[in-house]
């Protein structure tokens, strides 16, 4: 079996940048079920996950929770707008498991980067990638509705937890239909109907323990006009 998995955020930046961020970080423990930060709060900190699992989400226009990412060890979370006052978080980070993070203060990061143009450029490029990832998720929901959001989510899960098999791609993660619905800003009932329709069409199947197998990934991509974004953009973690 060939597992499909993106690299952690820490492994995608240079050693110089990662060393800098780690050197100015302060350890902080986070309890399960608590928020690391919430949408609308002042965005003065960036966080590097050392342990634990965090759900990144946003409230939709209808007030429904839209899950954007699931982040784990060596991922950075929190959007920072360098050299800008009164910036606020656009998303919320909720601890699904207890863990530890390194807290990186914006003012300390600015001081460290201000005299190092190459590292500043690299950091801004990384932030831009995170924004593209969030924008692509919201774009799929707005342009293609609930069905497009579900199809997009299944594609993204395949890029994060997919395992290539002879008959398709196994989504090697246990997600209930309620949890899937939160990635689509939809109800559990509507996700139930859409998954049932996909199974009737022969596009998906299930393992005995309830994991989804994508039998025709090309169908999902065609239905939403998939732009074949790189895996670093098209994922759920």
C-alpha positions as a Python dict, from the first residue, in 0.01 Angstrom:
ca = {
    (1, 'X'): (0, 0, 0),
    (2, 'X'): (123, 347, -91),
    (3, 'X'): (38, 607, 174),
    (4, 'X'): (-25, 963, 57),
    (5, 'X'): (75, 1223, 315),
    (6, 'X'): (185, 1585, 312),
    (7, 'X'): (491, 1706, 499),
    (8, 'X'): (461, 1890, 830),
    (9, 'X'): (492, 2268, 824),
    (10, 'X'): (823, 2255, 1011),
    (11, 'X'): (977, 2033, 744),
    (12, 'X'): (874, 2265, 459),
    (13, 'X'): (1063, 2573, 580),
    (14, 'X'): (1439, 2619, 582),
    (15, 'X'): (1651, 2511, 877),
    (16, 'X'): (1740, 2877, 938),
    (17, 'X'): (1375, 2982, 963),
    (18, 'X'): (1269, 2685, 1173),
    (19, 'X'): (1562, 2737, 1411),
    (20, 'X'): (1472, 3105, 1447),
    (21, 'X'): (1106, 3034, 1522),
    (22, 'X'): (1192, 2763, 1774),
    (23, 'X'): (1454, 2981, 1945),
    (24, 'X'): (1205, 3259, 2025),
    (25, 'X'): (918, 3027, 2117),
    (26, 'X'): (791, 2986, 2472),
    (27, 'X'): (644, 2647, 2581),
    (28, 'X'): (277, 2641, 2674),
    (29, 'X'): (53, 2349, 2769),
    (30, 'X'): (-298, 2329, 2630),
    (31, 'X'): (-581, 2127, 2784),
    (32, 'X'): (-811, 1907, 2579),
    (33, 'X'): (-1134, 2088, 2494),
    (34, 'X'): (-989, 2438, 2525),
    (35, 'X'): (-930, 2706, 2262),
    (36, 'X'): (-576, 2810, 2179),
    (37, 'X'): (-722, 3115, 2009),
    (38, 'X'): (-1061, 3217, 1872),
    (39, 'X'): (-1183, 3398, 1564),
    (40, 'X'): (-1187, 3774, 1619),
    (41, 'X'): (-920, 3783, 1892),
    (42, 'X'): (-604, 3989, 1846),
    (43, 'X'): (-353, 3797, 1635),
    (44, 'X'): (-27, 3862, 1818),
    (45, 'X'): (104, 3505, 1833),
    (46, 'X'): (205, 3215, 1613),
    (47, 'X'): (215, 2860, 1754),
    (48, 'X'): (427, 2555, 1675),
    (49, 'X'): (263, 2232, 1785),
    (50, 'X'): (498, 2005, 1980),
    (51, 'X'): (229, 1752, 2076),
    (52, 'X'): (-148, 1714, 2064),
    (53, 'X'): (-411, 1757, 1791),
    (54, 'X'): (-584, 2086, 1705),
    (55, 'X'): (-892, 2156, 1496),
    (56, 'X'): (-885, 2480, 1296),
    (57, 'X'): (-1232, 2613, 1215),
    (58, 'X'): (-1434, 2914, 1103),
    (59, 'X'): (-1796, 3014, 1145),
    (60, 'X'): (-1989, 3023, 817),
    (61, 'X'): (-2224, 3306, 721),
    (62, 'X'): (-2510, 3089, 854),
    (63, 'X'): (-2332, 3050, 1189),
    (64, 'X'): (-2231, 2688, 1126),
    (65, 'X'): (-1887, 2563, 1216),
    (66, 'X'): (-1664, 2495, 914),
    (67, 'X'): (-1360, 2281, 989),
    (68, 'X'): (-1058, 2394, 788),
    (69, 'X'): (-767, 2182, 910),
    (70, 'X'): (-660, 1919, 1159),
    (71, 'X'): (-310, 2006, 1281),
    (72, 'X'): (-56, 1790, 1461),
    (73, 'X'): (307, 1783, 1575),
    (74, 'X'): (542, 2020, 1387),
    (75, 'X'): (260, 2222, 1229),
    (76, 'X'): (237, 2600, 1274),
    (77, 'X'): (-103, 2752, 1348),
    (78, 'X'): (-221, 3109, 1379),
    (79, 'X'): (-208, 3373, 1106),
    (80, 'X'): (30, 3661, 1166),
    (81, 'X'): (25, 3989, 978),
    (82, 'X'): (375, 4123, 1024),
    (83, 'X'): (431, 4493, 1082),
    (84, 'X'): (56, 4553, 1109),
    (85, 'X'): (-130, 4672, 1415),
    (86, 'X'): (-463, 4541, 1547),
    (87, 'X'): (-475, 4229, 1328),
    (88, 'X'): (-726, 3963, 1438),
    (89, 'X'): (-747, 3587, 1394),
    (90, 'X'): (-971, 3481, 1106),
    (91, 'X'): (-998, 3125, 1243),
    (92, 'X'): (-1022, 2941, 1577),
    (93, 'X'): (-795, 2666, 1711),
    (94, 'X'): (-954, 2404, 1941),
    (95, 'X'): (-760, 2129, 2120),
    (96, 'X'): (-896, 1785, 2029),
    (97, 'X'): (-621, 1635, 2243),
    (98, 'X'): (-412, 1784, 2521),
    (99, 'X'): (-73, 1901, 2406),
    (100, 'X'): (209, 2152, 2414),
    (101, 'X'): (287, 2440, 2178),
    (102, 'X'): (564, 2692, 2138),
    (103, 'X'): (420, 3044, 2151),
    (104, 'X'): (595, 3289, 1918),
    (105, 'X'): (521, 3655, 1983),
    (106, 'X'): (469, 3879, 1679),
    (107, 'X'): (687, 4162, 1809),
    (108, 'X'): (978, 3925, 1877),
    (109, 'X'): (944, 3772, 1531),
    (110, 'X'): (939, 4116, 1369),
    (111, 'X'): (1258, 4217, 1550),
    (112, 'X'): (1429, 3895, 1441),
    (113, 'X'): (1323, 3929, 1077),
    (114, 'X'): (1358, 4303, 1019),
    (115, 'X'): (1728, 4280, 932),
    (116, 'X'): (1708, 3950, 744),
    (117, 'X'): (1536, 3999, 409),
    (118, 'X'): (1569, 3635, 286),
    (119, 'X'): (1405, 3495, 599),
    (120, 'X'): (1136, 3763, 591),
    (121, 'X'): (1056, 3671, 231),
    (122, 'X'): (1046, 3301, 317),
    (123, 'X'): (813, 3360, 612),
    (124, 'X'): (577, 3575, 405),
    (125, 'X'): (575, 3308, 133),
    (126, 'X'): (477, 3045, 392),
    (127, 'X'): (196, 3268, 527),
    (128, 'X'): (74, 3318, 168),
    (129, 'X'): (54, 2939, 122),
    (130, 'X'): (-161, 2907, 436),
    (131, 'X'): (-396, 3178, 312),
    (132, 'X'): (-425, 3007, -28),
    (133, 'X'): (-515, 2684, 149),
    (134, 'X'): (-796, 2851, 346),
    (135, 'X'): (-922, 3046, 45),
    (136, 'X'): (-941, 2734, -171),
    (137, 'X'): (-1152, 2558, 93),
    (138, 'X'): (-1394, 2851, 122),
    (139, 'X'): (-1402, 2887, -258),
    (140, 'X'): (-1517, 2526, -298),
    (141, 'X'): (-1798, 2582, -48),
    (142, 'X'): (-1917, 2907, -206),
    (143, 'X'): (-1889, 2801, -571),
    (144, 'X'): (-2014, 2443, -547),
    (145, 'X'): (-2242, 2437, -242),
    (146, 'X'): (-2267, 2154, 8),
    (147, 'X'): (-2207, 1879, -249),
    (148, 'X'): (-1895, 2050, -378),
    (149, 'X'): (-1774, 2105, -23),
    (150, 'X'): (-1814, 1733, 54),
    (151, 'X'): (-1640, 1625, -267),
    (152, 'X'): (-1360, 1873, -198),
    (153, 'X'): (-1327, 1743, 158),
    (154, 'X'): (-1300, 1382, 39),
    (155, 'X'): (-1029, 1484, -207),
    (156, 'X'): (-843, 1673, 65),
    (157, 'X'): (-869, 1380, 307),
    (158, 'X'): (-727, 1153, 36),
    (159, 'X'): (-424, 1383, 12),
    (160, 'X'): (-375, 1376, 390),
    (161, 'X'): (-474, 1020, 486),
    (162, 'X'): (-515, 834, 157),
    (163, 'X'): (-372, 488, 106),
    (164, 'X'): (-358, 363, -254),
    (165, 'X'): (-517, 20, -296),
    (166, 'X'): (-592, -200, -595),
    (167, 'X'): (-956, -88, -613),
    (168, 'X'): (-920, 275, -508),
    (169, 'X'): (-796, 502, -229),
    (170, 'X'): (-866, 416, 134),
    (171, 'X'): (-925, 718, 358),
    (172, 'X'): (-730, 588, 654),
    (173, 'X'): (-896, 800, 921),
    (174, 'X'): (-1209, 744, 1126),
    (175, 'X'): (-1450, 1035, 1076),
    (176, 'X'): (-1818, 1017, 1159),
    (177, 'X'): (-2068, 1172, 918),
    (178, 'X'): (-2120, 1445, 1178),
    (179, 'X'): (-1748, 1522, 1172),
    (180, 'X'): (-1748, 1520, 793),
    (181, 'X'): (-2042, 1760, 798),
    (182, 'X'): (-1835, 2012, 994),
    (183, 'X'): (-1582, 2017, 712),
    (184, 'X'): (-1865, 2114, 476),
    (185, 'X'): (-2072, 2351, 693),
    (186, 'X'): (-2355, 2105, 631),
    (187, 'X'): (-2587, 1889, 841),
    (188, 'X'): (-2518, 1525, 917),
    (189, 'X'): (-2840, 1431, 735),
    (190, 'X'): (-2735, 1602, 412),
    (191, 'X'): (-2392, 1435, 426),
    (192, 'X'): (-2566, 1099, 481),
    (193, 'X'): (-2772, 1154, 165),
    (194, 'X'): (-2476, 1265, -47),
    (195, 'X'): (-2260, 972, 62),
    (196, 'X'): (-2547, 729, -5),
    (197, 'X'): (-2582, 876, -354),
    (198, 'X'): (-2209, 835, -419),
    (199, 'X'): (-2224, 472, -305),
    (200, 'X'): (-2523, 402, -532),
    (201, 'X'): (-2329, 547, -824),
    (202, 'X'): (-2033, 322, -743),
    (203, 'X'): (-1803, 611, -662),
    (204, 'X'): (-1728, 511, -302),
    (205, 'X'): (-1742, 204, -81),
    (206, 'X'): (-1677, 129, 284),
    (207, 'X'): (-1446, -100, 479),
    (208, 'X'): (-1608, -326, 741),
    (209, 'X'): (-1507, -76, 1012),
    (210, 'X'): (-1667, 218, 830),
    (211, 'X'): (-1373, 389, 658),
    (212, 'X'): (-1441, 531, 313),
    (213, 'X'): (-1280, 397, -5),
    (214, 'X'): (-1278, 635, -302),
    (215, 'X'): (-1337, 419, -609),
    (216, 'X'): (-1336, 703, -862),
    (217, 'X'): (-1138, 1007, -750),
    (218, 'X'): (-1157, 1146, -1103),
    (219, 'X'): (-1538, 1173, -1077),
    (220, 'X'): (-1514, 1389, -764),
    (221, 'X'): (-1253, 1613, -927),
    (222, 'X'): (-1456, 1653, -1244),
    (223, 'X'): (-1775, 1739, -1053),
    (224, 'X'): (-1614, 2038, -880),
    (225, 'X'): (-1386, 2148, -1162),
    (226, 'X'): (-1082, 2052, -955),
    (227, 'X'): (-778, 2267, -1034),
    (228, 'X'): (-537, 1993, -919),
    (229, 'X'): (-378, 2217, -658),
    (230, 'X'): (-51, 2086, -506),
    (231, 'X'): (-87, 1863, -204),
    (232, 'X'): (49, 2137, 25),
    (233, 'X'): (-266, 2339, -61),
    (234, 'X'): (-522, 2061, -103),
    (235, 'X'): (-531, 1878, 231),
    (236, 'X'): (-707, 1886, 568),
    (237, 'X'): (-400, 1898, 791),
}
